[in-house]
Amino acid sequence: MPSREEFLMTLLRLKISINMSLIAKFVLLLIGITYTLSTSACVCSHYKFMDKYVRSDFVARVSIVKNFPNQGAALHYRSEIEIEHLIKGKNVKSILIEGSSDGKRRTSCDIFFKEGTKLLVYARLDSTGQYIFDMCSGYRVLSDSAGKTQIREIQMLNFLDRHDIRATDKTFYGADLHDKLRTFHGIKTIPDFAIYEITFASNLHVDSVRTVTGFNAEIDIRLAEILQGARWVSDRILIDGKKNEVPSGSKLLIGFYYYPAQAADESFISEWDL
């Protein structure tokens, strides 16, 4: 029986080392689930919290005040919003949402929110300088009966806001840290999350790791060693098209999350906000 962490990680990503027969079975399973739910489901990559925060131009808790009809053949509609807490970006009165203002789905990726809906929005600037978001932007519909993941995400946003951490960078970074993080299985209770800042040389060598907010001194040191020893890759396709090369001094914010023991499963630390 796979552990809770292994099950969740399998849903989030496929490791390169998985053999092709397992990949085929996994893909067939996803196809079956997708077909059952919808013949044309919208597929989004799972972005980690810190990734979507850094790559977004606008982050805020908002309420939808009024929706306006799509203009012509536009794939988005405009919504008047009331900002309850602005974390990144400009204090705007409206935002663009990919979908149809009448709530009819023209594509599987269309989204629609009724007036009065409260949202946590992650948006990007479009070619006209307006903020826009879609199904895959990482938004959350907020409710009074918030789950642990939503509560933790808001706590992290509040921390970033209090410390004036509003970096925006479209660079995609990646490293396989999963196996190294197994050494933390069974750790005692620590804070729910920690954030670190990595500074890179141009060849993606890690020059330094700074603790922004940590777990504890011992774990922070061990995580810094893991981050420094990892093989990092990057993609700046939206900036200059370069791969595995960044300006010297480039910085990456990365978050880790603590999950307590549950039933027969040990506690663990993950880079994924599960």
CSV table of C-alpha atoms in Angstrom, one decimal:
chain,number,residue,atom,x,y,z
A,1,MET,CA,0.0,0.0,0.0
A,2,PRO,CA,1.7,3.3,-1.1
A,3,SER,CA,2.1,6.0,1.6
A,4,ARG,CA,0.0,9.2,1.5
A,5,GLU,CA,3.0,11.2,0.2
A,6,GLU,CA,3.8,8.7,-2.6
A,7,PHE,CA,0.2,8.6,-3.7
A,8,LEU,CA,-0.1,12.4,-3.8
A,9,MET,CA,3.2,12.8,-5.5
A,10,THR,CA,2.2,10.3,-8.2
A,11,LEU,CA,-0.9,12.5,-9.0
A,12,LEU,CA,1.2,15.6,-9.2
A,13,ARG,CA,4.1,14.5,-11.3
A,14,LEU,CA,5.7,11.5,-13.1
A,15,LYS,CA,9.3,10.9,-12.3
A,16,ILE,CA,11.7,10.3,-15.2
A,17,SER,CA,12.9,7.1,-13.7
A,18,ILE,CA,9.4,5.4,-13.9
A,19,ASN,CA,9.5,2.7,-16.6
A,20,MET,CA,7.4,3.1,-19.7
A,21,SER,CA,4.9,0.3,-18.8
A,22,LEU,CA,3.9,2.2,-15.6
A,23,ILE,CA,3.6,5.4,-17.6
A,24,ALA,CA,1.3,3.8,-20.0
A,25,LYS,CA,-0.9,2.4,-17.3
A,26,PHE,CA,-0.9,5.8,-15.6
A,27,VAL,CA,-1.9,7.6,-18.8
A,28,LEU,CA,-4.6,5.1,-19.5
A,29,LEU,CA,-6.0,5.6,-16.0
A,30,LEU,CA,-6.0,9.4,-16.5
A,31,ILE,CA,-7.7,9.0,-19.9
A,32,GLY,CA,-10.4,6.8,-18.3
A,33,ILE,CA,-11.0,9.3,-15.5
A,34,THR,CA,-11.0,12.2,-17.9
A,35,TYR,CA,-13.5,10.5,-20.2
A,36,THR,CA,-15.8,9.8,-17.3
A,37,LEU,CA,-15.8,13.4,-16.1
A,38,SER,CA,-15.8,15.2,-19.4
A,39,THR,CA,-15.0,14.4,-23.0
A,40,SER,CA,-13.0,17.7,-23.2
A,41,ALA,CA,-11.5,18.4,-19.8
A,42,CYS,CA,-9.2,21.4,-19.3
A,43,VAL,CA,-5.7,20.2,-18.4
A,44,CYS,CA,-3.5,22.5,-16.3
A,45,SER,CA,0.0,22.0,-14.9
A,46,HIS,CA,0.2,22.0,-11.1
A,47,TYR,CA,2.3,25.0,-10.1
A,48,LYS,CA,3.7,25.2,-6.7
A,49,PHE,CA,2.5,28.1,-4.6
A,50,MET,CA,5.8,30.0,-4.6
A,51,ASP,CA,6.1,29.5,-8.4
A,52,LYS,CA,2.7,31.0,-9.2
A,53,TYR,CA,3.2,33.8,-6.7
A,54,VAL,CA,6.6,34.9,-8.2
A,55,ARG,CA,5.4,34.5,-11.8
A,56,SER,CA,2.2,36.5,-11.3
A,57,ASP,CA,2.0,40.2,-11.9
A,58,PHE,CA,-1.1,40.6,-9.7
A,59,VAL,CA,-2.0,38.7,-6.5
A,60,ALA,CA,-5.0,39.8,-4.4
A,61,ARG,CA,-8.1,38.7,-2.5
A,62,VAL,CA,-11.1,40.1,-4.3
A,63,SER,CA,-14.8,40.1,-4.6
A,64,ILE,CA,-16.6,40.0,-8.0
A,65,VAL,CA,-18.9,43.1,-8.1
A,66,LYS,CA,-20.3,43.1,-11.6
A,67,ASN,CA,-19.7,41.1,-14.8
A,68,PHE,CA,-19.7,42.7,-18.3
A,69,PRO,CA,-20.5,40.9,-21.6
A,70,ASN,CA,-17.7,39.7,-23.8
A,71,GLN,CA,-16.8,42.2,-26.5
A,72,GLY,CA,-17.4,40.6,-29.9
A,73,ALA,CA,-15.4,37.3,-30.3
A,74,ALA,CA,-13.2,38.0,-27.2
A,75,LEU,CA,-12.4,34.9,-25.2
A,76,HIS,CA,-12.5,36.9,-22.0
A,77,TYR,CA,-15.0,39.0,-20.1
A,78,ARG,CA,-14.4,42.0,-17.8
A,79,SER,CA,-15.4,41.9,-14.1
A,80,GLU,CA,-15.6,44.9,-11.8
A,81,ILE,CA,-13.8,43.9,-8.6
A,82,GLU,CA,-13.4,45.1,-5.0
A,83,ILE,CA,-9.9,44.4,-3.7
A,84,GLU,CA,-10.0,43.2,-0.1
A,85,HIS,CA,-6.3,42.6,0.2
A,86,LEU,CA,-3.8,43.6,-2.5
A,87,ILE,CA,-0.5,41.8,-2.2
A,88,LYS,CA,1.2,42.3,-5.6
A,89,GLY,CA,0.4,44.6,-8.5
A,90,LYS,CA,-1.7,47.8,-9.0
A,91,ASN,CA,-4.9,48.7,-7.3
A,92,VAL,CA,-7.3,48.2,-10.2
A,93,LYS,CA,-11.1,48.3,-10.4
A,94,SER,CA,-11.6,45.5,-12.9
A,95,ILE,CA,-9.9,42.4,-14.2
A,96,LEU,CA,-10.2,40.2,-17.3
A,97,ILE,CA,-11.3,36.6,-16.9
A,98,GLU,CA,-11.0,33.9,-19.7
A,99,GLY,CA,-14.6,32.6,-20.2
A,100,SER,CA,-18.1,33.8,-21.0
A,101,SER,CA,-20.0,36.4,-18.9
A,102,ASP,CA,-23.2,34.5,-19.4
A,103,GLY,CA,-21.7,31.4,-17.8
A,104,LYS,CA,-21.9,29.2,-20.9
A,105,ARG,CA,-18.9,27.1,-21.6
A,106,ARG,CA,-17.4,27.6,-25.0
A,107,THR,CA,-14.2,25.7,-24.2
A,108,SER,CA,-13.4,23.3,-21.4
A,109,CYS,CA,-11.1,26.0,-19.9
A,110,ASP,CA,-13.8,28.7,-19.5
A,111,ILE,CA,-14.4,29.9,-16.0
A,112,PHE,CA,-17.3,32.0,-14.7
A,113,PHE,CA,-17.9,33.5,-11.3
A,114,LYS,CA,-21.2,34.9,-10.0
A,115,GLU,CA,-21.3,38.4,-8.6
A,116,GLY,CA,-20.4,38.3,-4.9
A,117,THR,CA,-17.9,35.5,-5.3
A,118,LYS,CA,-14.8,35.9,-3.2
A,119,LEU,CA,-11.5,34.9,-4.9
A,120,LEU,CA,-7.8,34.6,-4.4
A,121,VAL,CA,-6.5,35.7,-7.8
A,122,TYR,CA,-3.2,35.2,-9.5
A,123,ALA,CA,-3.1,37.2,-12.7
A,124,ARG,CA,-0.7,38.2,-15.5
A,125,LEU,CA,-0.4,41.3,-17.6
A,126,ASP,CA,-1.8,40.9,-21.1
A,127,SER,CA,-0.6,42.7,-24.2
A,128,THR,CA,-2.8,45.7,-23.5
A,129,GLY,CA,-1.5,46.1,-19.9
A,130,GLN,CA,-4.6,44.7,-18.2
A,131,TYR,CA,-4.6,41.9,-15.6
A,132,ILE,CA,-6.1,38.6,-16.8
A,133,PHE,CA,-6.4,35.2,-15.4
A,134,ASP,CA,-7.7,31.8,-16.4
A,135,MET,CA,-8.5,28.2,-15.3
A,136,CYS,CA,-4.7,27.4,-15.0
A,137,SER,CA,-3.6,30.6,-13.2
A,138,GLY,CA,-3.9,29.0,-9.7
A,139,TYR,CA,-6.9,31.0,-8.4
A,140,ARG,CA,-8.9,29.9,-5.4
A,141,VAL,CA,-12.6,30.4,-4.6
A,142,LEU,CA,-12.6,31.4,-1.0
A,143,SER,CA,-15.2,30.1,1.5
A,144,ASP,CA,-15.9,30.4,5.2
A,145,SER,CA,-15.2,26.6,5.6
A,146,ALA,CA,-11.6,26.9,4.3
A,147,GLY,CA,-9.5,23.7,4.3
A,148,LYS,CA,-6.0,23.5,5.7
A,149,THR,CA,-4.3,24.1,2.3
A,150,GLN,CA,-6.3,27.4,1.7
A,151,ILE,CA,-5.5,28.6,5.2
A,152,ARG,CA,-1.8,27.9,4.8
A,153,GLU,CA,-1.7,29.6,1.4
A,154,ILE,CA,-3.3,32.7,2.9
A,155,GLN,CA,-0.9,32.6,5.8
A,156,MET,CA,2.1,32.4,3.4
A,157,LEU,CA,0.7,35.4,1.4
A,158,ASN,CA,0.2,37.4,4.6
A,159,PHE,CA,3.9,36.6,5.5
A,160,LEU,CA,5.1,37.7,2.1
A,161,ASP,CA,3.0,40.9,2.3
A,162,ARG,CA,4.3,41.8,5.8
A,163,HIS,CA,7.9,41.4,4.7
A,164,ASP,CA,7.3,43.3,1.4
A,165,ILE,CA,8.4,40.3,-0.7
A,166,ARG,CA,6.9,41.0,-4.1
A,167,ALA,CA,9.4,39.7,-6.6
A,168,THR,CA,8.2,38.9,-10.1
A,169,ASP,CA,10.2,36.7,-12.4
A,170,LYS,CA,8.9,34.6,-15.4
A,171,THR,CA,11.9,32.2,-15.3
A,172,PHE,CA,10.9,28.6,-14.8
A,173,TYR,CA,13.2,26.7,-12.5
A,174,GLY,CA,13.3,23.0,-11.7
A,175,ALA,CA,15.2,20.4,-9.7
A,176,ASP,CA,14.4,16.9,-8.5
A,177,LEU,CA,14.4,17.1,-4.7
A,178,HIS,CA,12.0,14.3,-3.9
A,179,ASP,CA,14.4,11.6,-3.0
A,180,LYS,CA,16.6,13.9,-0.8
A,181,LEU,CA,13.5,15.0,1.1
A,182,ARG,CA,12.9,11.4,2.2
A,183,THR,CA,15.5,11.9,4.9
A,184,PHE,CA,13.0,14.1,6.7
A,185,HIS,CA,10.4,11.3,7.1
A,186,GLY,CA,9.2,10.9,10.7
A,187,ILE,CA,10.4,14.4,11.8
A,188,LYS,CA,8.8,15.9,14.9
A,189,THR,CA,6.2,18.7,14.7
A,190,ILE,CA,7.6,21.9,13.1
A,191,PRO,CA,6.0,25.0,11.5
A,192,ASP,CA,3.6,24.3,8.5
A,193,PHE,CA,5.9,26.0,6.0
A,194,ALA,CA,9.3,27.5,5.3
A,195,ILE,CA,10.6,29.8,2.5
A,196,TYR,CA,14.2,30.0,1.2
A,197,GLU,CA,15.8,32.3,-1.3
A,198,ILE,CA,18.4,30.8,-3.7
A,199,THR,CA,20.9,33.0,-5.5
A,200,PHE,CA,22.3,31.5,-8.7
A,201,ALA,CA,25.4,32.1,-10.8
A,202,SER,CA,24.8,32.3,-14.6
A,203,ASN,CA,25.4,28.6,-15.1
A,204,LEU,CA,22.7,27.7,-12.4
A,205,HIS,CA,25.4,27.0,-9.8
A,206,VAL,CA,23.9,27.8,-6.4
A,207,ASP,CA,25.9,30.7,-4.8
A,208,SER,CA,23.9,30.9,-1.6
A,209,VAL,CA,20.7,29.9,0.2
A,210,ARG,CA,19.1,32.3,2.6
A,211,THR,CA,16.4,31.4,5.1
A,212,VAL,CA,13.4,33.8,4.7
A,213,THR,CA,11.4,31.9,7.3
A,214,GLY,CA,12.5,28.5,8.4
A,215,PHE,CA,11.5,25.3,10.2
A,216,ASN,CA,14.4,25.2,12.7
A,217,ALA,CA,18.1,25.7,12.5
A,218,GLU,CA,19.0,22.1,12.0
A,219,ILE,CA,16.5,21.4,9.2
A,220,ASP,CA,17.2,24.8,7.6
A,221,ILE,CA,20.9,23.9,7.3
A,222,ARG,CA,20.1,20.4,5.8
A,223,LEU,CA,17.6,21.9,3.3
A,224,ALA,CA,20.2,24.5,2.3
A,225,GLU,CA,22.7,21.7,1.6
A,226,ILE,CA,20.1,19.8,-0.5
A,227,LEU,CA,19.3,22.9,-2.5
A,228,GLN,CA,23.0,23.7,-3.1
A,229,GLY,CA,23.7,20.1,-4.2
A,230,ALA,CA,20.8,19.8,-6.6
A,231,ARG,CA,21.0,19.8,-10.4
A,232,TRP,CA,19.0,22.8,-11.4
A,233,VAL,CA,17.5,23.5,-14.8
A,234,SER,CA,15.8,26.7,-16.1
A,235,ASP,CA,13.8,28.0,-19.0
A,236,ARG,CA,13.4,31.7,-19.8
A,237,ILE,CA,11.1,31.1,-22.9
A,238,LEU,CA,8.9,34.1,-22.0
A,239,ILE,CA,11.9,36.4,-21.4
A,240,ASP,CA,14.8,35.7,-23.8
A,241,GLY,CA,14.3,32.1,-24.8
A,242,LYS,CA,17.4,30.8,-23.1
A,243,LYS,CA,17.6,27.4,-21.3
A,244,ASN,CA,19.8,26.5,-18.3
A,245,GLU,CA,21.3,30.0,-18.3
A,246,VAL,CA,20.3,32.9,-16.1
A,247,PRO,CA,21.7,36.3,-15.3
A,248,SER,CA,24.3,36.0,-12.5
A,249,GLY,CA,22.6,36.9,-9.2
A,250,SER,CA,19.2,35.6,-10.2
A,251,LYS,CA,17.1,34.7,-7.2
A,252,LEU,CA,14.5,32.0,-6.7
A,253,LEU,CA,12.0,31.8,-3.8
A,254,ILE,CA,11.2,28.2,-2.9
A,255,GLY,CA,8.7,26.9,-0.3
A,256,PHE,CA,8.6,23.7,1.6
A,257,TYR,CA,5.7,22.2,3.5
A,258,TYR,CA,5.4,20.0,6.6
A,259,TYR,CA,2.8,17.3,6.7
A,260,PRO,CA,2.2,15.6,10.1
A,261,ALA,CA,1.9,11.9,10.6
A,262,GLN,CA,-1.5,10.4,9.7
A,263,ALA,CA,-2.6,6.9,10.5
A,264,ALA,CA,0.2,4.6,9.4
A,265,ASP,CA,2.0,7.3,7.4
A,266,GLU,CA,5.0,9.1,8.8
A,267,SER,CA,5.3,12.9,8.8
A,268,PHE,CA,7.3,14.4,5.9
A,269,ILE,CA,8.5,17.6,4.2
A,270,SER,CA,7.5,18.2,0.6
A,271,GLU,CA,8.2,20.9,-2.0
A,272,TRP,CA,4.6,20.5,-3.1
A,273,ASP,CA,1.6,22.2,-1.5
A,274,LEU,CA,-0.6,19.1,-1.5
